XYZ file of C-alpha atoms in Angstrom:
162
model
C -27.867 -16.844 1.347
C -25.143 -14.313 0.850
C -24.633 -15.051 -2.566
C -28.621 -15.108 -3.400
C -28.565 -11.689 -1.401
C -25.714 -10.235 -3.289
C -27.288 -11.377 -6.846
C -30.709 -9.739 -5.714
C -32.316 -12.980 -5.686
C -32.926 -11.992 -1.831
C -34.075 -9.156 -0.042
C -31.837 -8.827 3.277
C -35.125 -8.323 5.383
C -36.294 -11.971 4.222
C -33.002 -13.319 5.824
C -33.513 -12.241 9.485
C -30.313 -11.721 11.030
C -30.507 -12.634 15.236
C -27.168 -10.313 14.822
C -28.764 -7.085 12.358
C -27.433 -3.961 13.144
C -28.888 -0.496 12.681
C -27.163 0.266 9.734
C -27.994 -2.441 7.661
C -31.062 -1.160 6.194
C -30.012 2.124 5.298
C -29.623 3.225 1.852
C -25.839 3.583 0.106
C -27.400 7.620 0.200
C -26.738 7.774 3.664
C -22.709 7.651 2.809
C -20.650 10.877 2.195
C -18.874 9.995 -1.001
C -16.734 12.100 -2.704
C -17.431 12.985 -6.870
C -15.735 10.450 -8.545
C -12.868 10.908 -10.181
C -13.424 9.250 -13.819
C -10.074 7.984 -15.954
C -10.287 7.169 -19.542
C -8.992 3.037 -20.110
C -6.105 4.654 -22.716
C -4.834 6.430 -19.845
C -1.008 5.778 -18.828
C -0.823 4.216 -15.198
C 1.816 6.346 -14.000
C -0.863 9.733 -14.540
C -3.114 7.509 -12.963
C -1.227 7.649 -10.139
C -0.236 10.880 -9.957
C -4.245 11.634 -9.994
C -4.598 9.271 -7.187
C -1.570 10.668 -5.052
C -2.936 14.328 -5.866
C -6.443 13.419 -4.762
C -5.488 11.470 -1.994
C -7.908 8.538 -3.366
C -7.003 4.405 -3.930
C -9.291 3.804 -6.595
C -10.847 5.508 -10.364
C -13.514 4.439 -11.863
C -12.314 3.328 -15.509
C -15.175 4.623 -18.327
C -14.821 5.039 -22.256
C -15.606 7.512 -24.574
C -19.599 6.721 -24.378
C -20.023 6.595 -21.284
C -20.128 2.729 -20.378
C -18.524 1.647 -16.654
C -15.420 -0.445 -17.778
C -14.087 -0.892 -14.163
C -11.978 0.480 -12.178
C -7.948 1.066 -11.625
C -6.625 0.843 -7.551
C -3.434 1.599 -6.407
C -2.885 -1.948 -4.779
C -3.131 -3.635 -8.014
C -1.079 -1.407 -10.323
C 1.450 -1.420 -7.312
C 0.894 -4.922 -7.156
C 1.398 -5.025 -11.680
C 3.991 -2.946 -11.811
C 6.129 -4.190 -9.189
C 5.967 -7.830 -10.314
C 6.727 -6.736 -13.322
C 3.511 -7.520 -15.191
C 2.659 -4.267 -16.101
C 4.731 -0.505 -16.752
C 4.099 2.973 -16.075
C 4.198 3.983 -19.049
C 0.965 0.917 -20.082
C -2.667 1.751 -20.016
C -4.803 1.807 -16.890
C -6.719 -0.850 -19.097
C -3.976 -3.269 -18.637
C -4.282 -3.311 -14.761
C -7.915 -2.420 -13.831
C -10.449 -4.843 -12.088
C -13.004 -5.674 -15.211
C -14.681 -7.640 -12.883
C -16.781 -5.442 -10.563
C -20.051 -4.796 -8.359
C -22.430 -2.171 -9.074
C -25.133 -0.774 -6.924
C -27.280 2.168 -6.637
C -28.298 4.411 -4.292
C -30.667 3.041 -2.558
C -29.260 -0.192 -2.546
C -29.428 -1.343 1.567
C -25.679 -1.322 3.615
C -25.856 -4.889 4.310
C -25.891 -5.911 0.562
C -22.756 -3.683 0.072
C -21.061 -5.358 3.125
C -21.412 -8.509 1.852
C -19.992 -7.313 -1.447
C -17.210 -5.794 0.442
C -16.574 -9.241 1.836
C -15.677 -10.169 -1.106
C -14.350 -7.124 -2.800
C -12.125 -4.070 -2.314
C -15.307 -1.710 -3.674
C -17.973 -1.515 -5.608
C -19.316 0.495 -7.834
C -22.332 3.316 -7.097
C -24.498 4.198 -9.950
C -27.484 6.455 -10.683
C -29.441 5.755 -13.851
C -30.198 8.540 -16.428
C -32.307 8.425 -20.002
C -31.658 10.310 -22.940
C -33.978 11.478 -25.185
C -33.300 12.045 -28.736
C -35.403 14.627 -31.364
C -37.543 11.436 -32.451
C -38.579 10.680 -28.865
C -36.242 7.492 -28.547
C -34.449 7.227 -25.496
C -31.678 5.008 -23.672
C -30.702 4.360 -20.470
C -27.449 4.512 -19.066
C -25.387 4.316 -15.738
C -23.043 6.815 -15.159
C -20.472 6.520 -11.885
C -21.439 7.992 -8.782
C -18.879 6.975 -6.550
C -17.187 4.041 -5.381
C -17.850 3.125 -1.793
C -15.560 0.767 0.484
C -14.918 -0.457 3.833
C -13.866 2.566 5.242
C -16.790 4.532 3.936
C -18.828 2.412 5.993
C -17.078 2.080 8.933
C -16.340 5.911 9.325
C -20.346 6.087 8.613
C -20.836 4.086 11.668
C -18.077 5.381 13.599
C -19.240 9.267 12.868
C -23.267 7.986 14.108
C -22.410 6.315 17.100
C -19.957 8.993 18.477
């Protein structure tokens, strides 16, 4: 059921939970996350962490030139890279980043990103945006609007219930 919830094959309410808290159906909106701080894949991993030291965050969303969500870079796994030797300073963020990633938006319900979290250091918030050309064509694209962890909930909950 966790999977099939995860994949959006399941809405949370149809899996009653004896154990659901008051949280669960609230919207990712309800979080306070900070603007994300966006890093191009060519970028070295040692600036990478100099923007994460600076910033005081773990984790940067990775994005190219056009805009697409390529992953994101987090200061476990270059640590983790670059101390094992599998990766320099002095390489791309590309090199180290998770590829492999969860995306949500913002009205996607807490217990869904739990579960992620489970399973995952973060994932990925989105909002949606179209662009419309001179001809009347438009696309559709996701562009990053913050990446929310376990802490982001918990201090959520914490903050409500003091």
């Amino acid at each position: 059921d966790d999977w099939m919830i995860e994949q959006g094959f399941l809405n949370v309410s149809e899996k009653e939970d004896e154990a659901q808290q008051w949280w669960h159906k609230l919207p990712v909106s309800v979080i306070t996350l900070t603007d994300p701080i966006i890093v191009s894949p060519t970028m070295k991993c040692q600036t990478a962490i100099e923007i994460m030291s600076k910033r005081n965050v773990d984790q940067l969303p990775v994005v190219d030139s056009d805009g697409t969500i390529l992953g994101a870079v987090t200061l476990h796994n270059m640590m983790r890279k670059i101390t094992s030797r599998k990766a320099e300073a002095q390489d791309p963020v590309s090199k180290v980043m998770y590829n492999q990633f969860q995306k949500v938006t913002v009205d996607t319900p807490l217990a869904v990103v739990s579960k992620m979290l489970d399973h995952d250091h973060f994932v990925i918030v989105t909002k949606g945006w179209q662009y419309y050309s001179e001809d009347g064509t438009f696309a559709e694209k996701d562009v990053v609007f913050g990446i929310i962890s376990r802490i982001d909930i918990l201090n959520h909950i914490m903050r409500a219930t003091s």
